[in-house]
Every structure is written in C-alpha cells, then in structure tokens.
PDB file of C-alpha atoms in Angstrom:
ATOM      1  CA  MET Z   1      68.612 -40.714  -8.647  1.00  0.00           C
ATOM      2  CA  LEU Z   2      67.150 -37.598 -10.291  1.00  0.00           C
ATOM      3  CA  ASN Z   3      67.981 -36.709 -13.871  1.00  0.00           C
ATOM      4  CA  GLN Z   4      68.425 -33.210 -15.273  1.00  0.00           C
ATOM      5  CA  GLU Z   5      64.845 -33.022 -16.554  1.00  0.00           C
ATOM      6  CA  GLN Z   6      63.431 -33.847 -13.126  1.00  0.00           C
ATOM      7  CA  ILE Z   7      65.640 -31.269 -11.406  1.00  0.00           C
ATOM      8  CA  ALA Z   8      64.752 -28.657 -14.033  1.00  0.00           C
ATOM      9  CA  PHE Z   9      61.063 -29.314 -13.500  1.00  0.00           C
ATOM     10  CA  PHE Z  10      61.434 -28.976  -9.735  1.00  0.00           C
ATOM     11  CA  LYS Z  11      63.306 -25.677 -10.052  1.00  0.00           C
ATOM     12  CA  ALA Z  12      60.707 -24.251 -12.415  1.00  0.00           C
ATOM     13  CA  ASN Z  13      57.552 -25.505 -10.718  1.00  0.00           C
ATOM     14  CA  GLY Z  14      58.499 -26.129  -7.087  1.00  0.00           C
ATOM     15  CA  TYR Z  15      57.265 -29.726  -6.957  1.00  0.00           C
ATOM     16  CA  LEU Z  16      58.136 -33.138  -8.367  1.00  0.00           C
ATOM     17  CA  ILE Z  17      56.166 -36.397  -8.364  1.00  0.00           C
ATOM     18  CA  VAL Z  18      58.376 -39.483  -8.249  1.00  0.00           C
ATOM     19  CA  PHE Z  19      56.728 -42.850  -8.677  1.00  0.00           C
ATOM     20  CA  ASN Z  20      56.933 -46.120  -6.724  1.00  0.00           C
ATOM     21  CA  MET Z  21      59.052 -44.845  -3.830  1.00  0.00           C
ATOM     22  CA  LEU Z  22      57.467 -46.532  -0.801  1.00  0.00           C
ATOM     23  CA  ASP Z  23      57.510 -50.126   0.440  1.00  0.00           C
ATOM     24  CA  PRO Z  24      53.999 -51.616  -0.053  1.00  0.00           C
ATOM     25  CA  ARG Z  25      54.308 -53.627   3.167  1.00  0.00           C
ATOM     26  CA  LEU Z  26      54.997 -50.476   5.180  1.00  0.00           C
ATOM     27  CA  CYS Z  27      52.176 -48.633   3.396  1.00  0.00           C
ATOM     28  CA  GLU Z  28      49.824 -51.388   4.535  1.00  0.00           C
ATOM     29  CA  ARG Z  29      51.233 -51.233   8.062  1.00  0.00           C
ATOM     30  CA  ALA Z  30      50.599 -47.482   8.193  1.00  0.00           C
ATOM     31  CA  ARG Z  31      47.029 -47.948   6.938  1.00  0.00           C
ATOM     32  CA  GLY Z  32      46.461 -50.680   9.506  1.00  0.00           C
ATOM     33  CA  ALA Z  33      47.842 -48.537  12.326  1.00  0.00           C
ATOM     34  CA  MET Z  34      45.473 -45.743  11.355  1.00  0.00           C
ATOM     35  CA  TRP Z  35      42.401 -47.953  11.439  1.00  0.00           C
ATOM     36  CA  ALA Z  36      43.527 -49.609  14.679  1.00  0.00           C
ATOM     37  CA  ALA Z  37      43.503 -46.160  16.324  1.00  0.00           C
ATOM     38  CA  LEU Z  38      39.799 -45.685  15.567  1.00  0.00           C
ATOM     39  CA  PRO Z  39      37.389 -46.640  18.391  1.00  0.00           C
ATOM     40  CA  ALA Z  40      35.820 -50.035  17.740  1.00  0.00           C
ATOM     41  CA  ASP Z  41      32.285 -48.656  18.040  1.00  0.00           C
ATOM     42  CA  CYS Z  42      32.823 -45.959  15.406  1.00  0.00           C
ATOM     43  CA  PRO Z  43      30.401 -46.444  12.487  1.00  0.00           C
ATOM     44  CA  ILE Z  44      33.228 -45.819   9.996  1.00  0.00           C
ATOM     45  CA  LYS Z  45      34.370 -49.351   9.134  1.00  0.00           C
ATOM     46  CA  ARG Z  46      37.505 -50.161   7.174  1.00  0.00           C
ATOM     47  CA  ASP Z  47      35.928 -52.947   5.139  1.00  0.00           C
ATOM     48  CA  ASP Z  48      32.724 -51.061   4.322  1.00  0.00           C
ATOM     49  CA  PRO Z  49      33.398 -48.201   1.853  1.00  0.00           C
ATOM     50  CA  ALA Z  50      29.780 -47.067   2.181  1.00  0.00           C
ATOM     51  CA  THR Z  51      30.643 -45.843   5.706  1.00  0.00           C
ATOM     52  CA  HIS Z  52      33.675 -43.808   4.600  1.00  0.00           C
ATOM     53  CA  VAL Z  53      31.818 -40.701   3.459  1.00  0.00           C
ATOM     54  CA  GLY Z  54      32.321 -37.825   5.885  1.00  0.00           C
ATOM     55  CA  PRO Z  55      31.954 -35.900   7.988  1.00  0.00           C
ATOM     56  CA  ILE Z  56      33.212 -37.660  11.127  1.00  0.00           C
ATOM     57  CA  PRO Z  57      30.192 -38.491  13.329  1.00  0.00           C
ATOM     58  CA  GLU Z  58      29.908 -35.912  16.095  1.00  0.00           C
ATOM     59  CA  ALA Z  59      30.291 -38.499  18.856  1.00  0.00           C
ATOM     60  CA  PHE Z  60      33.720 -39.459  17.459  1.00  0.00           C
ATOM     61  CA  VAL Z  61      35.143 -36.016  16.853  1.00  0.00           C
ATOM     62  CA  GLN Z  62      38.482 -35.683  18.663  1.00  0.00           C
ATOM     63  CA  ASP Z  63      40.474 -32.491  19.153  1.00  0.00           C
ATOM     64  CA  ASP Z  64      43.800 -33.942  20.271  1.00  0.00           C
ATOM     65  CA  ALA Z  65      47.031 -32.558  18.798  1.00  0.00           C
ATOM     66  CA  MET Z  66      48.339 -36.113  18.426  1.00  0.00           C
ATOM     67  CA  HIS Z  67      45.166 -37.597  16.931  1.00  0.00           C
ATOM     68  CA  ILE Z  68      42.636 -35.343  15.255  1.00  0.00           C
ATOM     69  CA  ARG Z  69      39.245 -36.392  13.886  1.00  0.00           C
ATOM     70  CA  ALA Z  70      36.927 -33.607  12.761  1.00  0.00           C
ATOM     71  CA  GLY Z  71      34.910 -32.845   9.667  1.00  0.00           C
ATOM     72  CA  TYR Z  72      36.499 -34.717   6.795  1.00  0.00           C
ATOM     73  CA  ARG Z  73      40.030 -34.759   8.255  1.00  0.00           C
ATOM     74  CA  TRP Z  74      41.525 -37.606  10.235  1.00  0.00           C
ATOM     75  CA  GLN Z  75      45.168 -37.177  11.258  1.00  0.00           C
ATOM     76  CA  LEU Z  76      47.259 -39.518  13.400  1.00  0.00           C
ATOM     77  CA  ARG Z  77      50.576 -38.026  14.519  1.00  0.00           C
ATOM     78  CA  GLU Z  78      51.460 -39.982  17.653  1.00  0.00           C
ATOM     79  CA  LEU Z  79      53.158 -42.746  15.619  1.00  0.00           C
ATOM     80  CA  GLY Z  80      55.370 -40.341  13.659  1.00  0.00           C
ATOM     81  CA  THR Z  81      58.637 -41.403  15.298  1.00  0.00           C
ATOM     82  CA  ARG Z  82      57.936 -45.135  15.429  1.00  0.00           C
ATOM     83  CA  GLN Z  83      60.519 -47.248  13.612  1.00  0.00           C
ATOM     84  CA  PHE Z  84      58.158 -48.459  10.882  1.00  0.00           C
ATOM     85  CA  MET Z  85      57.042 -44.919  10.071  1.00  0.00           C
ATOM     86  CA  ILE Z  86      60.629 -43.700   9.793  1.00  0.00           C
ATOM     87  CA  ASP Z  87      61.497 -46.739   7.658  1.00  0.00           C
ATOM     88  CA  LEU Z  88      58.560 -45.872   5.401  1.00  0.00           C
ATOM     89  CA  MET Z  89      59.496 -42.247   4.689  1.00  0.00           C
ATOM     90  CA  TYR Z  90      63.270 -42.217   5.255  1.00  0.00           C
ATOM     91  CA  ASN Z  91      63.980 -45.140   2.936  1.00  0.00           C
ATOM     92  CA  ASP Z  92      66.939 -45.093   0.551  1.00  0.00           C
ATOM     93  CA  LYS Z  93      64.883 -43.991  -2.469  1.00  0.00           C
ATOM     94  CA  VAL Z  94      63.276 -41.028  -0.727  1.00  0.00           C
ATOM     95  CA  THR Z  95      66.437 -39.845   1.025  1.00  0.00           C
ATOM     96  CA  THR Z  96      68.467 -40.142  -2.185  1.00  0.00           C
ATOM     97  CA  VAL Z  97      66.041 -37.794  -3.961  1.00  0.00           C
ATOM     98  CA  ALA Z  98      66.102 -35.441  -0.978  1.00  0.00           C
ATOM     99  CA  GLU Z  99      69.914 -35.397  -1.060  1.00  0.00           C
ATOM    100  CA  ASP Z 100      69.891 -34.807  -4.820  1.00  0.00           C
ATOM    101  CA  LEU Z 101      67.954 -31.637  -4.058  1.00  0.00           C
ATOM    102  CA  LEU Z 102      69.442 -30.548  -0.726  1.00  0.00           C
ATOM    103  CA  GLY Z 103      72.977 -31.932  -0.868  1.00  0.00           C
ATOM    104  CA  GLU Z 104      74.621 -35.240  -0.043  1.00  0.00           C
ATOM    105  CA  GLY Z 105      75.033 -35.831   3.685  1.00  0.00           C
ATOM    106  CA  MET Z 106      73.027 -32.706   4.534  1.00  0.00           C
ATOM    107  CA  LEU Z 107      69.780 -34.237   5.842  1.00  0.00           C
ATOM    108  CA  VAL Z 108      68.809 -34.021   9.503  1.00  0.00           C
ATOM    109  CA  SER Z 109      68.301 -37.588  10.737  1.00  0.00           C
ATOM    110  CA  PRO Z 110      65.049 -38.682  12.399  1.00  0.00           C
ATOM    111  CA  VAL Z 111      64.981 -39.928  15.994  1.00  0.00           C
ATOM    112  CA  VAL Z 112      63.286 -43.275  16.585  1.00  0.00           C
ATOM    113  CA  ASP Z 113      60.794 -42.924  19.457  1.00  0.00           C
ATOM    114  CA  GLY Z 114      61.644 -39.229  19.591  1.00  0.00           C
ATOM    115  CA  LYS Z 115      59.328 -36.252  19.886  1.00  0.00           C
ATOM    116  CA  ALA Z 116      56.321 -36.592  17.583  1.00  0.00           C
ATOM    117  CA  MET Z 117      54.490 -33.687  15.987  1.00  0.00           C
ATOM    118  CA  GLY Z 118      51.804 -32.463  18.362  1.00  0.00           C
ATOM    119  CA  SER Z 119      53.581 -33.644  21.507  1.00  0.00           C
ATOM    120  CA  GLU Z 120      53.647 -30.052  22.814  1.00  0.00           C
ATOM    121  CA  GLY Z 121      50.118 -29.170  21.765  1.00  0.00           C
ATOM    122  CA  PRO Z 122      49.078 -26.337  19.432  1.00  0.00           C
ATOM    123  CA  ALA Z 123      51.488 -23.574  18.475  1.00  0.00           C
ATOM    124  CA  TRP Z 124      49.195 -21.065  20.221  1.00  0.00           C
ATOM    125  CA  PRO Z 125      45.784 -21.343  21.933  1.00  0.00           C
ATOM    126  CA  GLY Z 126      43.257 -22.325  19.304  1.00  0.00           C
ATOM    127  CA  GLY Z 127      45.986 -22.509  16.655  1.00  0.00           C
ATOM    128  CA  PRO Z 128      47.429 -25.327  14.559  1.00  0.00           C
ATOM    129  CA  VAL Z 129      50.075 -27.783  15.647  1.00  0.00           C
ATOM    130  CA  ASP Z 130      53.647 -26.684  14.878  1.00  0.00           C
ATOM    131  CA  PRO Z 131      55.230 -29.186  12.447  1.00  0.00           C
ATOM    132  CA  ALA Z 132      58.717 -27.966  13.395  1.00  0.00           C
ATOM    133  CA  ILE Z 133      58.353 -29.670  16.785  1.00  0.00           C
ATOM    134  CA  ASN Z 134      58.884 -33.125  15.343  1.00  0.00           C
ATOM    135  CA  GLU Z 135      61.739 -35.648  15.185  1.00  0.00           C
ATOM    136  CA  GLY Z 136      60.178 -37.995  12.633  1.00  0.00           C
ATOM    137  CA  VAL Z 137      57.373 -37.747  10.095  1.00  0.00           C
ATOM    138  CA  ARG Z 138      54.365 -35.472  10.497  1.00  0.00           C
ATOM    139  CA  GLY Z 139      51.936 -38.373  10.599  1.00  0.00           C
ATOM    140  CA  ILE Z 140      49.279 -40.292   8.692  1.00  0.00           C
ATOM    141  CA  TYR Z 141      46.693 -38.005   7.098  1.00  0.00           C
ATOM    142  CA  PHE Z 142      43.320 -39.248   5.816  1.00  0.00           C
ATOM    143  CA  THR Z 143      40.673 -37.168   4.043  1.00  0.00           C
ATOM    144  CA  LEU Z 144      37.206 -38.705   3.925  1.00  0.00           C
ATOM    145  CA  PRO Z 145      35.080 -38.403   0.776  1.00  0.00           C
ATOM    146  CA  TYR Z 146      32.899 -35.304   0.842  1.00  0.00           C
ATOM    147  CA  GLY Z 147      29.843 -37.064  -0.553  1.00  0.00           C
ATOM    148  CA  ASP Z 148      26.961 -35.140  -2.047  1.00  0.00           C
ATOM    149  CA  VAL Z 149      27.916 -31.623  -0.983  1.00  0.00           C
ATOM    150  CA  PRO Z 150      28.478 -28.449  -3.025  1.00  0.00           C
ATOM    151  CA  ARG Z 151      31.989 -28.112  -4.386  1.00  0.00           C
ATOM    152  CA  GLU Z 152      34.295 -25.815  -2.453  1.00  0.00           C
ATOM    153  CA  SER Z 153      36.774 -23.351  -3.929  1.00  0.00           C
ATOM    154  CA  ASP Z 154      40.489 -23.973  -3.662  1.00  0.00           C
ATOM    155  CA  PHE Z 155      42.494 -21.748  -1.331  1.00  0.00           C
ATOM    156  CA  ALA Z 156      46.295 -21.761  -1.218  1.00  0.00           C
ATOM    157  CA  HIS Z 157      48.634 -21.197   1.707  1.00  0.00           C
ATOM    158  CA  THR Z 158      52.305 -21.623   2.577  1.00  0.00           C
ATOM    159  CA  ASP Z 159      53.796 -23.187   5.692  1.00  0.00           C
ATOM    160  CA  GLY Z 160      55.277 -20.857   8.286  1.00  0.00           C
ATOM    161  CA  HIS Z 161      57.589 -23.227  10.153  1.00  0.00           C
ATOM    162  CA  PRO Z 162      61.275 -23.661   9.209  1.00  0.00           C
ATOM    163  CA  PHE Z 163      62.138 -26.590   6.902  1.00  0.00           C
ATOM    164  CA  ASN Z 164      63.626 -27.049   3.439  1.00  0.00           C
ATOM    165  CA  LEU Z 165      61.751 -29.736   1.546  1.00  0.00           C
ATOM    166  CA  GLY Z 166      58.247 -31.124   2.015  1.00  0.00           C
ATOM    167  CA  VAL Z 167      57.241 -34.693   1.168  1.00  0.00           C
ATOM    168  CA  VAL Z 168      53.807 -36.243   0.699  1.00  0.00           C
ATOM    169  CA  GLY Z 169      53.733 -40.016   0.254  1.00  0.00           C
ATOM    170  CA  LEU Z 170      50.608 -41.782  -0.976  1.00  0.00           C
ATOM    171  CA  ILE Z 171      50.024 -44.989   0.972  1.00  0.00           C
ATOM    172  CA  ALA Z 172      46.991 -45.969  -1.131  1.00  0.00           C
ATOM    173  CA  ASP Z 173      45.815 -45.261  -4.666  1.00  0.00           C
ATOM    174  CA  THR Z 174      44.351 -41.757  -4.897  1.00  0.00           C
ATOM    175  CA  PRO Z 175      42.266 -40.796  -7.945  1.00  0.00           C
ATOM    176  CA  ALA Z 176      42.080 -37.384  -9.542  1.00  0.00           C
ATOM    177  CA  ASP Z 177      39.823 -35.070  -7.541  1.00  0.00           C
ATOM    178  CA  GLY Z 178      40.327 -37.420  -4.587  1.00  0.00           C
ATOM    179  CA  GLY Z 179      41.833 -35.099  -1.994  1.00  0.00           C
ATOM    180  CA  ALA Z 180      45.475 -35.411  -3.033  1.00  0.00           C
ATOM    181  CA  PHE Z 181      48.058 -32.713  -2.328  1.00  0.00           C
ATOM    182  CA  LYS Z 182      47.378 -29.690  -4.557  1.00  0.00           C
ATOM    183  CA  VAL Z 183      50.020 -27.155  -5.621  1.00  0.00           C
ATOM    184  CA  TRP Z 184      50.277 -23.890  -7.553  1.00  0.00           C
ATOM    185  CA  PRO Z 185      53.222 -24.438  -9.947  1.00  0.00           C
ATOM    186  CA  GLY Z 186      55.899 -21.753  -9.962  1.00  0.00           C
ATOM    187  CA  SER Z 187      54.472 -19.957  -6.937  1.00  0.00           C
ATOM    188  CA  HIS Z 188      57.623 -20.644  -4.899  1.00  0.00           C
ATOM    189  CA  LYS Z 189      59.593 -18.229  -7.110  1.00  0.00           C
ATOM    190  CA  ARG Z 190      56.971 -15.505  -6.748  1.00  0.00           C
ATOM    191  CA  LEU Z 191      56.355 -15.878  -3.010  1.00  0.00           C
ATOM    192  CA  TYR Z 192      59.953 -16.422  -1.840  1.00  0.00           C
ATOM    193  CA  PRO Z 193      60.970 -12.731  -2.061  1.00  0.00           C
ATOM    194  CA  THR Z 194      57.841 -11.555  -0.217  1.00  0.00           C
ATOM    195  CA  PHE Z 195      58.942 -13.086   3.091  1.00  0.00           C
ATOM    196  CA  GLN Z 196      61.059 -11.323   5.702  1.00  0.00           C
ATOM    197  CA  MET Z 197      63.073 -14.467   6.381  1.00  0.00           C
ATOM    198  CA  GLN Z 198      63.992 -17.395   4.160  1.00  0.00           C
ATOM    199  CA  TYR Z 199      62.394 -20.125   6.245  1.00  0.00           C
ATOM    200  CA  ASP Z 200      60.580 -18.676   9.248  1.00  0.00           C
ATOM    201  CA  GLN Z 201      57.623 -16.341   9.569  1.00  0.00           C
ATOM    202  CA  PRO Z 202      57.284 -14.032  12.588  1.00  0.00           C
ATOM    203  CA  ARG Z 203      54.466 -14.725  15.032  1.00  0.00           C
ATOM    204  CA  ILE Z 204      52.477 -12.567  17.430  1.00  0.00           C
ATOM    205  CA  PRO Z 205      52.242 -14.243  20.859  1.00  0.00           C
ATOM    206  CA  PHE Z 206      48.792 -14.832  22.329  1.00  0.00           C
ATOM    207  CA  TYR Z 207      47.767 -13.024  25.499  1.00  0.00           C
ATOM    208  CA  GLU Z 208      44.348 -13.295  27.137  1.00  0.00           C
ATOM    209  CA  HIS Z 209      44.236  -9.524  27.793  1.00  0.00           C
ATOM    210  CA  LEU Z 210      45.297  -8.798  24.166  1.00  0.00           C
ATOM    211  CA  PRO Z 211      43.172 -11.270  22.218  1.00  0.00           C
ATOM    212  CA  SER Z 212      42.792  -9.436  18.896  1.00  0.00           C
ATOM    213  CA  HIS Z 213      45.971 -10.758  17.260  1.00  0.00           C
ATOM    214  CA  LYS Z 214      47.826 -14.036  17.476  1.00  0.00           C
ATOM    215  CA  GLY Z 215      49.770 -16.334  15.215  1.00  0.00           C
ATOM    216  CA  ILE Z 216      51.686 -15.875  11.973  1.00  0.00           C
ATOM    217  CA  ILE Z 217      52.190 -12.420  10.471  1.00  0.00           C
ATOM    218  CA  HIS Z 218      51.877 -12.111   6.683  1.00  0.00           C
ATOM    219  CA  SER Z 219      53.380  -9.177   4.805  1.00  0.00           C
ATOM    220  CA  ASP Z 220      51.144  -7.136   2.504  1.00  0.00           C
ATOM    221  CA  GLU Z 221      53.410  -8.131  -0.396  1.00  0.00           C
ATOM    222  CA  TYR Z 222      52.889 -11.814   0.366  1.00  0.00           C
ATOM    223  CA  LEU Z 223      49.102 -11.523   0.631  1.00  0.00           C
ATOM    224  CA  LYS Z 224      48.870  -9.600  -2.633  1.00  0.00           C
ATOM    225  CA  GLU Z 225      51.084 -12.049  -4.503  1.00  0.00           C
ATOM    226  CA  LEU Z 226      49.298 -15.080  -3.089  1.00  0.00           C
ATOM    227  CA  ASP Z 227      45.994 -13.642  -4.261  1.00  0.00           C
ATOM    228  CA  LEU Z 228      47.452 -13.112  -7.737  1.00  0.00           C
ATOM    229  CA  VAL Z 229      48.798 -16.674  -7.790  1.00  0.00           C
ATOM    230  CA  MET Z 230      45.339 -18.050  -7.101  1.00  0.00           C
ATOM    231  CA  GLN Z 231      43.904 -15.869  -9.859  1.00  0.00           C
ATOM    232  CA  ASP Z 232      46.419 -16.527 -12.637  1.00  0.00           C
ATOM    233  CA  THR Z 233      47.793 -20.015 -11.940  1.00  0.00           C
ATOM    234  CA  ARG Z 234      45.935 -23.279 -12.360  1.00  0.00           C
ATOM    235  CA  ALA Z 235      46.464 -25.589  -9.384  1.00  0.00           C
ATOM    236  CA  VAL Z 236      47.837 -29.090 -10.019  1.00  0.00           C
ATOM    237  CA  ASP Z 237      46.240 -32.103  -8.343  1.00  0.00           C
ATOM    238  CA  CYS Z 238      49.058 -34.505  -7.371  1.00  0.00           C
ATOM    239  CA  TRP Z 239      47.008 -37.704  -7.484  1.00  0.00           C
ATOM    240  CA  GLY Z 240      48.657 -41.058  -8.038  1.00  0.00           C
ATOM    241  CA  LYS Z 241      49.249 -44.654  -7.042  1.00  0.00           C
ATOM    242  CA  GLU Z 242      50.272 -46.198  -3.737  1.00  0.00           C
ATOM    243  CA  GLY Z 243      53.957 -45.472  -3.234  1.00  0.00           C
ATOM    244  CA  ASP Z 244      54.103 -42.276  -5.292  1.00  0.00           C
ATOM    245  CA  VAL Z 245      55.770 -39.333  -3.540  1.00  0.00           C
ATOM    246  CA  VAL Z 246      55.469 -35.572  -4.051  1.00  0.00           C
ATOM    247  CA  PHE Z 247      58.528 -33.472  -3.187  1.00  0.00           C
ATOM    248  CA  TRP Z 248      57.824 -29.751  -2.783  1.00  0.00           C
ATOM    249  CA  HIS Z 249      59.671 -26.501  -2.112  1.00  0.00           C
ATOM    250  CA  HIS Z 250      59.066 -24.944   1.300  1.00  0.00           C
ATOM    251  CA  ARG Z 251      57.689 -21.685  -0.180  1.00  0.00           C
ATOM    252  CA  LEU Z 252      55.314 -23.335  -2.649  1.00  0.00           C
ATOM    253  CA  ALA Z 253      51.623 -22.392  -2.405  1.00  0.00           C
ATOM    254  CA  HIS Z 254      49.624 -25.533  -1.703  1.00  0.00           C
ATOM    255  CA  MET Z 255      46.609 -27.044   0.035  1.00  0.00           C
ATOM    256  CA  ALA Z 256      45.152 -30.375   1.105  1.00  0.00           C
ATOM    257  CA  GLY Z 257      42.830 -31.167  -1.768  1.00  0.00           C
ATOM    258  CA  HIS Z 258      39.070 -31.534  -1.515  1.00  0.00           C
ATOM    259  CA  ASN Z 259      37.979 -35.147  -1.788  1.00  0.00           C
ATOM    260  CA  PHE Z 260      35.162 -35.459  -4.306  1.00  0.00           C
ATOM    261  CA  SER Z 261      35.940 -39.123  -5.023  1.00  0.00           C
ATOM    262  CA  ASP Z 262      34.412 -42.188  -3.371  1.00  0.00           C
ATOM    263  CA  VAL Z 263      37.606 -43.351  -1.585  1.00  0.00           C
ATOM    264  CA  ILE Z 264      39.548 -42.062   1.410  1.00  0.00           C
ATOM    265  CA  ARG Z 265      42.693 -40.157   0.553  1.00  0.00           C
ATOM    266  CA  GLN Z 266      45.486 -41.825   2.552  1.00  0.00           C
ATOM    267  CA  ALA Z 267      48.936 -40.241   2.818  1.00  0.00           C
ATOM    268  CA  VAL Z 268      51.948 -39.752   5.070  1.00  0.00           C
ATOM    269  CA  LEU Z 269      53.509 -36.284   5.363  1.00  0.00           C
ATOM    270  CA  CYS Z 270      57.111 -35.514   6.180  1.00  0.00           C
ATOM    271  CA  ASP Z 271      59.541 -32.565   6.202  1.00  0.00           C
ATOM    272  CA  PHE Z 272      63.241 -32.715   5.369  1.00  0.00           C
ATOM    273  CA  SER Z 273      65.685 -30.127   6.711  1.00  0.00           C
ATOM    274  CA  ARG Z 274      69.348 -29.473   6.100  1.00  0.00           C
ATOM    275  CA  THR Z 275      71.778 -29.742   8.990  1.00  0.00           C
ATOM    276  CA  ASP Z 276      72.637 -26.046   8.583  1.00  0.00           C
ATOM    277  CA  LEU Z 277      69.034 -24.823   8.749  1.00  0.00           C
ATOM    278  CA  ASP Z 278      69.527 -23.225  12.155  1.00  0.00           C
ATOM    279  CA  THR Z 279      72.369 -21.018  10.903  1.00  0.00           C
ATOM    280  CA  CYS Z 280      70.547 -19.746   7.799  1.00  0.00           C
ATOM    281  CA  ARG Z 281      66.884 -19.790   8.813  1.00  0.00           C
ATOM    282  CA  LEU Z 282      66.756 -16.102   9.737  1.00  0.00           C
ATOM    283  CA  ASP Z 283      68.572 -14.840   6.654  1.00  0.00           C
ATOM    284  CA  PRO Z 284      66.504 -12.631   4.363  1.00  0.00           C
ATOM    285  CA  PRO Z 285      65.517 -13.933   0.931  1.00  0.00           C
ATOM    286  CA  GLN Z 286      68.600 -14.254  -1.261  1.00  0.00           C
ATOM    287  CA  ASP Z 287      69.238 -13.063  -4.802  1.00  0.00           C
ATOM    288  CA  ASN Z 288      69.891 -16.751  -5.493  1.00  0.00           C
ATOM    289  CA  MET Z 289      66.935 -18.524  -3.908  1.00  0.00           C
ATOM    290  CA  TRP Z 290      68.762 -21.853  -4.373  1.00  0.00           C
ATOM    291  CA  ARG Z 291      71.744 -20.862  -2.215  1.00  0.00           C
ATOM    292  CA  ASP Z 292      70.994 -23.558   0.353  1.00  0.00           C
ATOM    293  CA  TRP Z 293      70.294 -26.313  -2.194  1.00  0.00           C
ATOM    294  CA  SER Z 294      72.548 -28.884  -3.803  1.00  0.00           C
ATOM    295  CA  GLU Z 295      75.221 -28.176  -6.384  1.00  0.00           C
ATOM    296  CA  ALA Z 296      73.171 -30.196  -8.877  1.00  0.00           C
ATOM    297  CA  VAL Z 297      70.164 -27.907  -8.368  1.00  0.00           C
ATOM    298  CA  ASN Z 298      72.261 -24.745  -8.628  1.00  0.00           C
ATOM    299  CA  GLU Z 299      74.035 -25.865 -11.797  1.00  0.00           C
ATOM    300  CA  CYS Z 300      70.998 -27.284 -13.594  1.00  0.00           C
ATOM    301  CA  GLU Z 301      70.108 -25.237 -16.676  1.00  0.00           C
ATOM    302  CA  ALA Z 302      68.174 -27.968 -18.456  1.00  0.00           C
ATOM    303  CA  ASP Z 303      64.594 -27.784 -19.660  1.00  0.00           C
ATOM    304  CA  TYR Z 304      61.773 -30.308 -19.564  1.00  0.00           C
ATOM    305  CA  SER Z 305      59.452 -31.627 -22.226  1.00  0.00           C
ATOM    306  CA  ALA Z 306      55.694 -31.315 -22.523  1.00  0.00           C
ATOM    307  CA  GLU Z 307      55.581 -35.104 -22.309  1.00  0.00           C
ATOM    308  CA  PHE Z 308      57.377 -35.057 -18.942  1.00  0.00           C
ATOM    309  CA  ALA Z 309      55.139 -32.230 -17.699  1.00  0.00           C
ATOM    310  CA  ARG Z 310      52.111 -34.427 -18.401  1.00  0.00           C
ATOM    311  CA  THR Z 311      53.528 -37.111 -16.097  1.00  0.00           C
ATOM    312  CA  GLN Z 312      53.439 -34.388 -13.443  1.00  0.00           C
ATOM    313  CA  HIS Z 313      49.779 -33.552 -14.265  1.00  0.00           C
ATOM    314  CA  LEU Z 314      50.890 -30.183 -15.645  1.00  0.00           C
ATOM    315  CA  ALA Z 315      49.480 -29.288 -19.057  1.00  0.00           C
ATOM    316  CA  ILE Z 316      51.673 -26.998 -21.163  1.00  0.00           C
TER     317      ILE Z 316
END
C-alpha cells in the first residue's frame, strides 16, 4: 500500500500520516461508546459544545486504570478488546501499512474480548498504566479544549514499553492546535542509540521502605539528547480529518498535544508488535536500526519531495 516516497519519509522522520484509513461507521460507534460511558448527570453534554471546555468537573474525576477522567484528559480503555474496536484499528488498510513497515505476516494478532490495557492496574504505585499489558487497542482518548488558559510549553517523551510501531487514529476531525498527536521529526534516529535495549527500558521496583526511586530509568545520554531535540527540532502537529492515521516509530519523541481549539480531540491509540519481539526486545541498539523492519524499509533509498512533506505538516 505504501509507495517509496512514503517509506522514505517514515525512515527519515519516524512518522507517517496516511489519510482515510478508518471506517466512518466504526468511528461513530467508538465516539458513541465513549459518551455512553459518561455518567448521565455529568454537565459535559455531547450535543452541547459549550460544555466541552475542560477541566473535568471535580465531582466527575475518576482515577480508574480502565476509565480515566481528570483535568483535560478522558481515556476509556475497557473496550479495547471489543470486536468493534479491533475491527476499527486492525482493518485491512491499517494492517497492510503496518506489514509494509514491519514485514508481511509478522504482526501479532489481537484477541477479541482479551486483556484490555489497564486490566492489571498501574505499572507501579502512583505510576502510569503499562500499555504492553494489552491484547487489543490502547483505548479511546479524548482531550477537552483548554479554554481561556495560558498556553503551555511542549514537552517530549518516548514510550518505555516494548512494541514496534505506534498508531494514532483520528475518529473525528481535529483542527491544527487541537490536541492532536505531536512528534519531533527525526528524533527516533537520535534517541535510538541512547537506550540500553532496543525496545524495553529498565525499571526500578517500588518499595514502601525505599520510596525515593521507582519507575523507568533514563540514561544520561538519553536525557541530554532529548533536551537537545526539544531545543533544535520543531514539533509537528499531526492534525487531520476523521479516519486519518498516524504511524510512528517506537523511539520517536512525541506527546499528546495541547488542545487550544474549541472541539474535543477524539482518537483511538494502538500498538503493533512483530511476532519475534520477545526474542529481540532485549538486544542492544543495532548498527542498523531497521534490522527488525521489513525488507521494503531496509532497501528503500528513495527521497521525498517538499510537496509531500507539506502533506505531512512538515515544512522544508
């Protein structure tokens, strides 16, 4: 499905926006499922955009790993292995692109009604949910409009759990500056060699009698390079139309964008992994960072045009 220019752009920049990839009927079903999960007495009403500006009212804040509502973030994960959610994100178009990048027949298959992200709680006390504990999609992620608040600075991170290819699917139109997925182009090539392992990051266990340290360990090299990336690279806002999908490299610096628009950002997140991830996940960074990618990716030596880069919101 991908041409040489698209593959070349992905290799160089670590992300690729592909248009019109999702079934509109399933996008609507996902939106409807999200709103149906909101308590009926919540003042945020689907048909009244004036009520959509955040933050979430204090009485309706929920700190549940399967359904989070706090601040401007609203994330529903408990439906991630339902059939309609898997049909939405594992459709033929999306999986064909994923196989173009990762190799034909190499994708781990989802499990209908399997273990959803968040089903085992946070990765450590007070920590985030581990996306690797998941047999479907990550979930439906909404970001409420920020309203009349001071603008916040962008801050990049990378994901610490093992996977190969990230996917963000827009299930509603998202304008520029509207909270869409934001990436730092080319950062995957700079950050990849700073990790100890290709896909994992080591973690310090949490103990009540040793509370000072817990969670993911970052190398000094990684922290220095990430800081440089944020200084010298302009982030790209991956806004778009309902059905557009962003594919991104697992070591790409990224963030969930700030929503300074007047509409809710509505998306579904998913990770794709190769079937051999378990045998190569602890390997150190390779001289060829594309070792575990498709033959098409490894052999691609094409370039891309400024015109194509503009379709990807990248100005060159």
